[in-house]
Amino acid sequence: MTKNKDLFIHLSSVSEEQAGSVESQVCNLTDQISKLTYHLKLHSKDYSSQRGLWKILGKRKRILVHLHRKSPLRYEKLINQLSIRVPKTVKFL
């Protein structure tokens, strides 16, 4: 969890024009996912939080698919930095 947080801090120190970049959005969503996952380990029957987690996962997946189509090199770099799995919808050519 600290690895993601360190990366988030590093990306948040980027200039204002890059604050809304795909990388910063995915990093922010990954941080939220790790927090919600920890919360759900403690409160397994919190179905509202489960739904929120599913929505965040779907949003991150859509952003990653878009990034893979537009710039596969940036996509690979981001996946390796965050050490997250490749979404199943991403097909490598």
PDB file of C-alpha atoms in Angstrom:
ATOM      1  CA  MET A   1       0.000   0.000   0.000  1.00  0.00           C
ATOM      2  CA  THR A   2       2.881   2.391   0.645  1.00  0.00           C
ATOM      3  CA  LYS A   3       4.235   1.763  -2.861  1.00  0.00           C
ATOM      4  CA  ASN A   4       1.035   3.091  -4.395  1.00  0.00           C
ATOM      5  CA  LYS A   5       0.983   6.003  -1.990  1.00  0.00           C
ATOM      6  CA  ASP A   6       4.598   6.920  -2.797  1.00  0.00           C
ATOM      7  CA  LEU A   7       3.830   6.782  -6.507  1.00  0.00           C
ATOM      8  CA  PHE A   8       0.726   8.892  -5.953  1.00  0.00           C
ATOM      9  CA  ILE A   9       2.745  11.506  -4.098  1.00  0.00           C
ATOM     10  CA  HIS A  10       5.310  11.495  -6.901  1.00  0.00           C
ATOM     11  CA  LEU A  11       2.624  11.951  -9.565  1.00  0.00           C
ATOM     12  CA  SER A  12       0.808  14.587  -7.513  1.00  0.00           C
ATOM     13  CA  SER A  13       3.958  16.714  -7.478  1.00  0.00           C
ATOM     14  CA  VAL A  14       3.628  17.020 -11.254  1.00  0.00           C
ATOM     15  CA  SER A  15       2.663  20.410 -12.665  1.00  0.00           C
ATOM     16  CA  GLU A  16      -0.942  21.590 -12.699  1.00  0.00           C
ATOM     17  CA  GLU A  17      -1.424  20.861 -16.396  1.00  0.00           C
ATOM     18  CA  GLN A  18      -0.615  17.181 -15.855  1.00  0.00           C
ATOM     19  CA  ALA A  19      -2.756  16.795 -12.732  1.00  0.00           C
ATOM     20  CA  GLY A  20      -5.621  15.385 -14.805  1.00  0.00           C
ATOM     21  CA  SER A  21      -3.451  13.089 -16.872  1.00  0.00           C
ATOM     22  CA  VAL A  22      -4.392   9.471 -17.383  1.00  0.00           C
ATOM     23  CA  GLU A  23      -1.510   8.318 -15.186  1.00  0.00           C
ATOM     24  CA  SER A  24      -2.555  10.497 -12.253  1.00  0.00           C
ATOM     25  CA  GLN A  25      -6.199   9.419 -12.615  1.00  0.00           C
ATOM     26  CA  VAL A  26      -5.277   5.730 -12.600  1.00  0.00           C
ATOM     27  CA  CYS A  27      -2.942   6.251  -9.656  1.00  0.00           C
ATOM     28  CA  ASN A  28      -5.670   8.052  -7.697  1.00  0.00           C
ATOM     29  CA  LEU A  29      -8.202   5.315  -8.474  1.00  0.00           C
ATOM     30  CA  THR A  30      -5.691   2.620  -7.471  1.00  0.00           C
ATOM     31  CA  ASP A  31      -5.165   4.369  -4.142  1.00  0.00           C
ATOM     32  CA  GLN A  32      -8.937   4.479  -3.568  1.00  0.00           C
ATOM     33  CA  ILE A  33      -9.198   0.795  -4.502  1.00  0.00           C
ATOM     34  CA  SER A  34      -6.545  -0.205  -1.981  1.00  0.00           C
ATOM     35  CA  LYS A  35      -8.282   1.788   0.764  1.00  0.00           C
ATOM     36  CA  LEU A  36     -11.680   0.277  -0.028  1.00  0.00           C
ATOM     37  CA  THR A  37     -10.205  -3.220  -0.203  1.00  0.00           C
ATOM     38  CA  TYR A  38      -8.725  -2.818   3.262  1.00  0.00           C
ATOM     39  CA  HIS A  39     -12.070  -1.475   4.543  1.00  0.00           C
ATOM     40  CA  LEU A  40     -13.947  -4.442   3.073  1.00  0.00           C
ATOM     41  CA  LYS A  41     -11.581  -6.895   4.755  1.00  0.00           C
ATOM     42  CA  LEU A  42     -12.746  -5.470   8.077  1.00  0.00           C
ATOM     43  CA  HIS A  43     -16.405  -4.961   7.108  1.00  0.00           C
ATOM     44  CA  SER A  44     -17.268  -7.773   4.729  1.00  0.00           C
ATOM     45  CA  LYS A  45     -21.017  -7.067   4.659  1.00  0.00           C
ATOM     46  CA  ASP A  46     -20.739  -3.408   3.683  1.00  0.00           C
ATOM     47  CA  TYR A  47     -22.521  -3.773   0.370  1.00  0.00           C
ATOM     48  CA  SER A  48     -22.562  -0.043  -0.380  1.00  0.00           C
ATOM     49  CA  SER A  49     -18.786   0.029  -0.265  1.00  0.00           C
ATOM     50  CA  GLN A  50     -18.658  -3.085  -2.444  1.00  0.00           C
ATOM     51  CA  ARG A  51     -20.739  -1.333  -5.072  1.00  0.00           C
ATOM     52  CA  GLY A  52     -18.493   1.709  -4.893  1.00  0.00           C
ATOM     53  CA  LEU A  53     -15.454  -0.512  -5.333  1.00  0.00           C
ATOM     54  CA  TRP A  54     -16.978  -2.137  -8.412  1.00  0.00           C
ATOM     55  CA  LYS A  55     -17.692   1.279  -9.919  1.00  0.00           C
ATOM     56  CA  ILE A  56     -14.130   2.465  -9.282  1.00  0.00           C
ATOM     57  CA  LEU A  57     -12.712  -0.751 -10.746  1.00  0.00           C
ATOM     58  CA  GLY A  58     -14.831  -0.303 -13.869  1.00  0.00           C
ATOM     59  CA  LYS A  59     -13.736   3.284 -14.292  1.00  0.00           C
ATOM     60  CA  ARG A  60     -10.056   2.371 -13.919  1.00  0.00           C
ATOM     61  CA  LYS A  61     -10.505  -0.461 -16.400  1.00  0.00           C
ATOM     62  CA  ARG A  62     -12.049   1.853 -19.003  1.00  0.00           C
ATOM     63  CA  ILE A  63      -9.253   4.380 -18.575  1.00  0.00           C
ATOM     64  CA  LEU A  64      -6.595   1.662 -18.903  1.00  0.00           C
ATOM     65  CA  VAL A  65      -8.189   0.278 -22.072  1.00  0.00           C
ATOM     66  CA  HIS A  66      -8.250   3.783 -23.545  1.00  0.00           C
ATOM     67  CA  LEU A  67      -4.594   4.330 -22.627  1.00  0.00           C
ATOM     68  CA  HIS A  68      -3.624   0.974 -24.139  1.00  0.00           C
ATOM     69  CA  ARG A  69      -5.276   1.911 -27.439  1.00  0.00           C
ATOM     70  CA  LYS A  70      -3.737   5.388 -27.584  1.00  0.00           C
ATOM     71  CA  SER A  71      -0.254   4.756 -26.199  1.00  0.00           C
ATOM     72  CA  PRO A  72       0.808   1.169 -25.454  1.00  0.00           C
ATOM     73  CA  LEU A  73       4.228   2.250 -24.123  1.00  0.00           C
ATOM     74  CA  ARG A  74       2.740   4.579 -21.494  1.00  0.00           C
ATOM     75  CA  TYR A  75       0.265   1.824 -20.633  1.00  0.00           C
ATOM     76  CA  GLU A  76       3.018  -0.756 -20.047  1.00  0.00           C
ATOM     77  CA  LYS A  77       5.025   1.693 -17.951  1.00  0.00           C
ATOM     78  CA  LEU A  78       2.010   2.535 -15.784  1.00  0.00           C
ATOM     79  CA  ILE A  79       1.013  -1.110 -15.282  1.00  0.00           C
ATOM     80  CA  ASN A  80       4.552  -1.960 -14.190  1.00  0.00           C
ATOM     81  CA  GLN A  81       4.819   1.043 -11.850  1.00  0.00           C
ATOM     82  CA  LEU A  82       1.543   0.288 -10.085  1.00  0.00           C
ATOM     83  CA  SER A  83       2.037  -3.495 -10.274  1.00  0.00           C
ATOM     84  CA  ILE A  84      -1.586  -4.132 -11.214  1.00  0.00           C
ATOM     85  CA  ARG A  85      -2.968  -6.884 -13.395  1.00  0.00           C
ATOM     86  CA  VAL A  86      -3.793  -6.380 -17.044  1.00  0.00           C
ATOM     87  CA  PRO A  87      -7.563  -6.076 -17.629  1.00  0.00           C
ATOM     88  CA  LYS A  88      -9.028  -9.024 -19.518  1.00  0.00           C
ATOM     89  CA  THR A  89     -10.482  -6.770 -22.194  1.00  0.00           C
ATOM     90  CA  VAL A  90      -7.035  -5.600 -23.289  1.00  0.00           C
ATOM     91  CA  LYS A  91      -5.894  -7.788 -26.160  1.00  0.00           C
ATOM     92  CA  PHE A  92      -2.271  -7.700 -27.154  1.00  0.00           C
ATOM     93  CA  LEU A  93      -1.598  -7.791 -30.857  1.00  0.00           C
TER      94      LEU A  93
END
